CSV table of C-alpha atoms in Angstrom, one decimal:
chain,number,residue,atom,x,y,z
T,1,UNK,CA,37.0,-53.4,-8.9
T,2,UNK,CA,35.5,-50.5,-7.7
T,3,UNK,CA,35.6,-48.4,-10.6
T,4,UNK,CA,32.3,-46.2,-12.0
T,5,UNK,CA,33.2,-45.3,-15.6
T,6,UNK,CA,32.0,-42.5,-17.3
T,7,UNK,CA,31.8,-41.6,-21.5
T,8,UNK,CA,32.1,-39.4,-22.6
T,9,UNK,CA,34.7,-37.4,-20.6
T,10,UNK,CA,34.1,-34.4,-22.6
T,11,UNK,CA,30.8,-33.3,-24.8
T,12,UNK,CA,30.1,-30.1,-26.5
T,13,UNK,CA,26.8,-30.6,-27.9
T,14,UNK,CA,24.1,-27.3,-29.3
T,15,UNK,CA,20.7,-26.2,-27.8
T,16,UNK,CA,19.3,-28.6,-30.7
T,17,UNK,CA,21.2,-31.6,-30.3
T,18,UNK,CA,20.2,-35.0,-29.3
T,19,UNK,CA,23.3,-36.9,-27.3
T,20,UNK,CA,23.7,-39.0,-24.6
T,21,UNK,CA,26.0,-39.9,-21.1
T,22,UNK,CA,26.5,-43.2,-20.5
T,23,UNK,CA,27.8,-44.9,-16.8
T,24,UNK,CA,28.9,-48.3,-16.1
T,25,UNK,CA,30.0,-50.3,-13.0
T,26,UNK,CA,30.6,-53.7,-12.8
T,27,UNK,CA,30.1,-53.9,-9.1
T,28,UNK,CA,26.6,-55.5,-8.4
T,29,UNK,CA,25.8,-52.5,-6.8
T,30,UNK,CA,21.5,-51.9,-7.2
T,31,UNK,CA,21.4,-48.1,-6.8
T,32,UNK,CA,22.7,-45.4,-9.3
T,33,UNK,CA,22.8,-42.2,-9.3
T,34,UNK,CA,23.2,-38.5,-11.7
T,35,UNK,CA,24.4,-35.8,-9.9
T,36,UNK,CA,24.6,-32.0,-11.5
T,37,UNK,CA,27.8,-30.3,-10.8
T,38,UNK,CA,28.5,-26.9,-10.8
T,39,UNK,CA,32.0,-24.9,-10.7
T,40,UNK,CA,32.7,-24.2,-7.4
T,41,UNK,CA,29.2,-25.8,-6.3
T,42,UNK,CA,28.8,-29.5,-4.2
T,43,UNK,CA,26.9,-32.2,-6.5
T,44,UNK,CA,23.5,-31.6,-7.1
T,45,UNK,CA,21.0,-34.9,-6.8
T,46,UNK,CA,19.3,-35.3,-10.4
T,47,UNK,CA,17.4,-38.9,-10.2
T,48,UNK,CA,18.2,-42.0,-8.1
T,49,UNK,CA,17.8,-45.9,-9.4
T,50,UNK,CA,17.1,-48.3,-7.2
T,51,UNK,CA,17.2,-51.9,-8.5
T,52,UNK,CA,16.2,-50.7,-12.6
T,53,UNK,CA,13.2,-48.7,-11.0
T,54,UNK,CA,13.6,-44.8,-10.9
T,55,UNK,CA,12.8,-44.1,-7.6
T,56,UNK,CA,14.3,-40.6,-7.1
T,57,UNK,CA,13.6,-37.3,-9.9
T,58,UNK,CA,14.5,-34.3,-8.1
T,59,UNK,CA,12.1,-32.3,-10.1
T,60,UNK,CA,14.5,-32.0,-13.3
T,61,UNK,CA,13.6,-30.5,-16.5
T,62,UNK,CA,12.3,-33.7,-19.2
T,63,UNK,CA,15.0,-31.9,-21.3
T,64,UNK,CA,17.3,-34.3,-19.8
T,65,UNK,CA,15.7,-38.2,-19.6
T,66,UNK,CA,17.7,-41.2,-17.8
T,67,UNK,CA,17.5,-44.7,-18.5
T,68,UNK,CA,18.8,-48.0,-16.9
T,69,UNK,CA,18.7,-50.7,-19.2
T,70,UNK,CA,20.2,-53.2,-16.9
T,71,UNK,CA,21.7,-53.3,-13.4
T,72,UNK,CA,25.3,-52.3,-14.7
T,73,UNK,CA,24.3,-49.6,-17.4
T,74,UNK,CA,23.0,-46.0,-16.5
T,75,UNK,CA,22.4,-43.5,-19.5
T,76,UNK,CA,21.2,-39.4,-19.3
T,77,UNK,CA,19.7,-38.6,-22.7
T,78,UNK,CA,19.9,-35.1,-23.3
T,79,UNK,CA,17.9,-32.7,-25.6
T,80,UNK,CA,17.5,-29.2,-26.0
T,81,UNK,CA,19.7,-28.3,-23.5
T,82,UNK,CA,20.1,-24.4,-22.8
T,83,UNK,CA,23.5,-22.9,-22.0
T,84,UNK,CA,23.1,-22.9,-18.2
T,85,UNK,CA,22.9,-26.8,-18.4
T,86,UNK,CA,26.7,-26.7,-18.8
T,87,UNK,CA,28.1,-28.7,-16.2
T,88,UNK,CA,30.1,-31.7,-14.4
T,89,UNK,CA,27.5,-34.8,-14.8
T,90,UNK,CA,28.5,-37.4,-12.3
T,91,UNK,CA,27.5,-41.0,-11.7
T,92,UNK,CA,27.5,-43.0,-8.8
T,93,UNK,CA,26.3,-46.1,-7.4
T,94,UNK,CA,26.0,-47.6,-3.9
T,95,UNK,CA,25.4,-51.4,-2.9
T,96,UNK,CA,22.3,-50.3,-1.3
T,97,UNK,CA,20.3,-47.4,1.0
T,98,UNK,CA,23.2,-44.7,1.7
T,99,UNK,CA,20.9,-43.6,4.1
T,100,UNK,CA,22.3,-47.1,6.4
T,101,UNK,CA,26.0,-45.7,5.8
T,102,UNK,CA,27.2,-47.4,2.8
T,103,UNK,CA,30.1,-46.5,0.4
T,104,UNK,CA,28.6,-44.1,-2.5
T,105,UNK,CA,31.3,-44.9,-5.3
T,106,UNK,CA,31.6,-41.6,-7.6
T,107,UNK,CA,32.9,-41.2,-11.7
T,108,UNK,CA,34.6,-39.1,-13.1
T,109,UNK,CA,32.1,-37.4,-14.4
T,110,UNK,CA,31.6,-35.5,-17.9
T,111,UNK,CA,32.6,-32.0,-18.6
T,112,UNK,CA,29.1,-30.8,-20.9
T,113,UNK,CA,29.0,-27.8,-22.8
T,114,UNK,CA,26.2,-26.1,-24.6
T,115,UNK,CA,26.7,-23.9,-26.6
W,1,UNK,CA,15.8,-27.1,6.8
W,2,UNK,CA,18.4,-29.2,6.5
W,3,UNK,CA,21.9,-27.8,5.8
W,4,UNK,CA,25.2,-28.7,6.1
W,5,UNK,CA,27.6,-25.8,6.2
W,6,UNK,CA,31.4,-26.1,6.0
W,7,UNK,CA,34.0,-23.9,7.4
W,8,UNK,CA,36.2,-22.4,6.3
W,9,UNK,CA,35.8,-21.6,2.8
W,10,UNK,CA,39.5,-21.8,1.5
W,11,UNK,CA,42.4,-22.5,3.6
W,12,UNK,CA,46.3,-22.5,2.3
W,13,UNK,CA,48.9,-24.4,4.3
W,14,UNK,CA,52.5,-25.4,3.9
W,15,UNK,CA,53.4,-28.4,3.2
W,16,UNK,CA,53.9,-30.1,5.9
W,17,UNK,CA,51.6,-28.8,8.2
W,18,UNK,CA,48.5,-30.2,10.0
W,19,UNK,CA,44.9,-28.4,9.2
W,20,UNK,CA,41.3,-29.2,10.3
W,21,UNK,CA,38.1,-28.5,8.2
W,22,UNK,CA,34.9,-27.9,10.3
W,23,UNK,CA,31.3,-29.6,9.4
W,24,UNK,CA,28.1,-28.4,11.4
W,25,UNK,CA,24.7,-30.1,10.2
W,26,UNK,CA,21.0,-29.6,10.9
W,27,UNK,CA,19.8,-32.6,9.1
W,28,UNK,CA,17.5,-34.7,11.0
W,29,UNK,CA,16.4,-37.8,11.7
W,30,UNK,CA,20.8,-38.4,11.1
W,31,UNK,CA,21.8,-41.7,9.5
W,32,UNK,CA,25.8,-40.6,8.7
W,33,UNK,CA,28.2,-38.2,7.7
W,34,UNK,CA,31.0,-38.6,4.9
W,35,UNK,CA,33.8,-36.6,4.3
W,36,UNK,CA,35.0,-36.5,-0.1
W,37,UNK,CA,38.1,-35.3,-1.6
W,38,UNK,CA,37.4,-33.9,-5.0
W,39,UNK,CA,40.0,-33.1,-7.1
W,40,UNK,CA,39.6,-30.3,-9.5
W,41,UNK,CA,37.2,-32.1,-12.4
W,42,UNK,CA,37.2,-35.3,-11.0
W,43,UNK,CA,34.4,-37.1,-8.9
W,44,UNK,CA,34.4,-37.1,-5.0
W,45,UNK,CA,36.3,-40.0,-3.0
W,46,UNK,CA,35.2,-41.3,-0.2
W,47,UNK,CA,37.8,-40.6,3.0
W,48,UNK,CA,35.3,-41.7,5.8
W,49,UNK,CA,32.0,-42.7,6.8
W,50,UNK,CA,30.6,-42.1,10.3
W,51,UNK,CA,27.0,-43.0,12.1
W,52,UNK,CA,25.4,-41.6,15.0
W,53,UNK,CA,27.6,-43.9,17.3
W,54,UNK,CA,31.3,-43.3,16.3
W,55,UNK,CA,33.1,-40.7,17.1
W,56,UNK,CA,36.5,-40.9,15.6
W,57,UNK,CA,37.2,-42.7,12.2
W,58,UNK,CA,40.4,-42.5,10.6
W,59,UNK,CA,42.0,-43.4,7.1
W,60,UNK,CA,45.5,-42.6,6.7
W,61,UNK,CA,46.9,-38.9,7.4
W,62,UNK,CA,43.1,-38.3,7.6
W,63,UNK,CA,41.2,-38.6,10.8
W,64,UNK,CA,37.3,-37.1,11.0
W,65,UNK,CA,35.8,-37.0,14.1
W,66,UNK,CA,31.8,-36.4,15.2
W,67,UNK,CA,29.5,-34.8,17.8
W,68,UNK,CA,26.3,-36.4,17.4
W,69,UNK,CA,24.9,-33.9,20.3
W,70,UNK,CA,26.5,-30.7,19.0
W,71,UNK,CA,25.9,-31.9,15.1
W,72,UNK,CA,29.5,-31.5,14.2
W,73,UNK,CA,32.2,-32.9,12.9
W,74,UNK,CA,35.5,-32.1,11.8
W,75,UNK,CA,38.5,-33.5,9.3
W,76,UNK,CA,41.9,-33.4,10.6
W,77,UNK,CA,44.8,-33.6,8.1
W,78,UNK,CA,48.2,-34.5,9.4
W,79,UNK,CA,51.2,-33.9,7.8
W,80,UNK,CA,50.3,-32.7,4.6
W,81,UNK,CA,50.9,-33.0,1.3
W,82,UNK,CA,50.6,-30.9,-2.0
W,83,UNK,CA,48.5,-33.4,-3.3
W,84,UNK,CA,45.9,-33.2,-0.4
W,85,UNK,CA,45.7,-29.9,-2.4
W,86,UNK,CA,41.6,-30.2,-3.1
W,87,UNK,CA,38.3,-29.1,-2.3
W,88,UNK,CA,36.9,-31.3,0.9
W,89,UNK,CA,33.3,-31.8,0.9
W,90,UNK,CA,31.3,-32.9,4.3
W,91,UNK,CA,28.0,-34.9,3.3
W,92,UNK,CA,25.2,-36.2,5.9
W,93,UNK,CA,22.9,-38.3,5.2
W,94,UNK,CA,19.4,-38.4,6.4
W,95,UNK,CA,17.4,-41.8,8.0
W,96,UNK,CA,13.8,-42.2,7.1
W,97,UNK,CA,12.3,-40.8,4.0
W,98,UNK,CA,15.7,-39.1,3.1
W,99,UNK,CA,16.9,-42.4,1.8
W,100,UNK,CA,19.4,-42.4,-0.8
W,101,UNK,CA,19.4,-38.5,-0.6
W,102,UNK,CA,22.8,-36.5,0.4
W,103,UNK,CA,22.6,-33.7,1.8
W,104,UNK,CA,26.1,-31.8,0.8
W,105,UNK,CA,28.1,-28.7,2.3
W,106,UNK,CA,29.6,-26.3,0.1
W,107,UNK,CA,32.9,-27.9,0.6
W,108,UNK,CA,36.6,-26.7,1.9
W,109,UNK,CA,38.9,-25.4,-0.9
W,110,UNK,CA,42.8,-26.7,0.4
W,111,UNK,CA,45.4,-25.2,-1.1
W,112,UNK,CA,49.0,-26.7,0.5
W,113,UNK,CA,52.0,-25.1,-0.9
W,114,UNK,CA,55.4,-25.9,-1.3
């Protein structure tokens, strides 16, 4: 199995709103990542887990607030967005360091809107 | 600063026909450089992986190639299909501090035709 699953696929959610994406893999893999997607744009890094520990925040507004409550299970809480936060959020997760070459395994992401 | 910049933009082929996507990099100390397909929505797939000591890795009708020296590296598509119809991101990855960070290019928009 080398699926990353993402929930919601789709989220419309207003500038006062409190909701939540959620990632899963079932892969053993230690690292796990949000990425920021824009139309037309590559992936953006937003924050990195590395074994449960956040080890990468890529200077992101506190608007938006990970989580990893266990090695499988990768949340992005999200409050008080602003319109220009729509976007593709994507998860991934690698066995270890990609920086020693090894397969980054992507979702399929979900579609936000803020409206 | 390190940048990865793709070439070209956009490209449209017939079906059919062989293309190749250009990747030139400035990101240094280099660990390796992937090539995605990303469909429309969907999240990037892997099609190769190379480090500083291959030069040519293939994975079906695609076949990426890299010039450690010259920083370059390019995706070769043979015979292709509408489906191959995507945008075709180049991604290096840098050794030391850079970790798990990607560096990614602005990516190759393929459009094949019937």
């Amino acid at each position: 199995d080398t699926e990353v699953t993402q929930t919601p696929k789709h989220l419309v959610m207003g500038m006062t709103n409190k909701k939540s994406l959620k990632c899963e893999q079932h892969m053993g893999h230690r690292a796990m990542y949000w990425y920021k997607q824009k139309a037309k744009k590559p992936p953006e890094l937003m924050f990195v887990y590395s074994y449960e520990k956040l080890s990468i925040n890529e200077s992101v507004p506190s608007r938006f607030s990970p989580e990893c409550p266990n090695s499988s299970l990768l949340n992005l809480h999200l409050h008080a967005l602003q319109p220009e936060d729509s976007a593709l959020y994507l998860c991934a997760s690698s066995q270890g360091n990609i920086g020693r070459g090894v397969e980054q395994y992507f979702g399929p992401g979900t579609r936000l809107t803020v409206t | 600063k390190n940048q990865v910049e793709q070439s070209p933009q956009s490209l449209i082929i017939l079906e059919g026909k062989n293309c190749t996507l250009q990747c030139n990099y400035t990101v240094s100390p280099f660990s390796n450089l992937r090539w995605y397909k990303q469909d429309t929505g969907r999240g990037p797939v892997s099609l190769t992986i190379m480090t500083f000591s291959e030069n040519t890795k293939s994975n079906g009708r695609y076949t990426a190639t890299l010039d450690a020296d010259t920083k370059q590296s390019s995706l070769h598509i043979t015979a292709s299909q509408l489906s191959d119809s995507a945008s075709y991101i180049c991604v290096v990855s840098g050794a030391g501090e850079y970790g798990n960070k990607l560096v990614f290019g602005a990516g190759t928009i393929l459009r094949v035709k019937s």
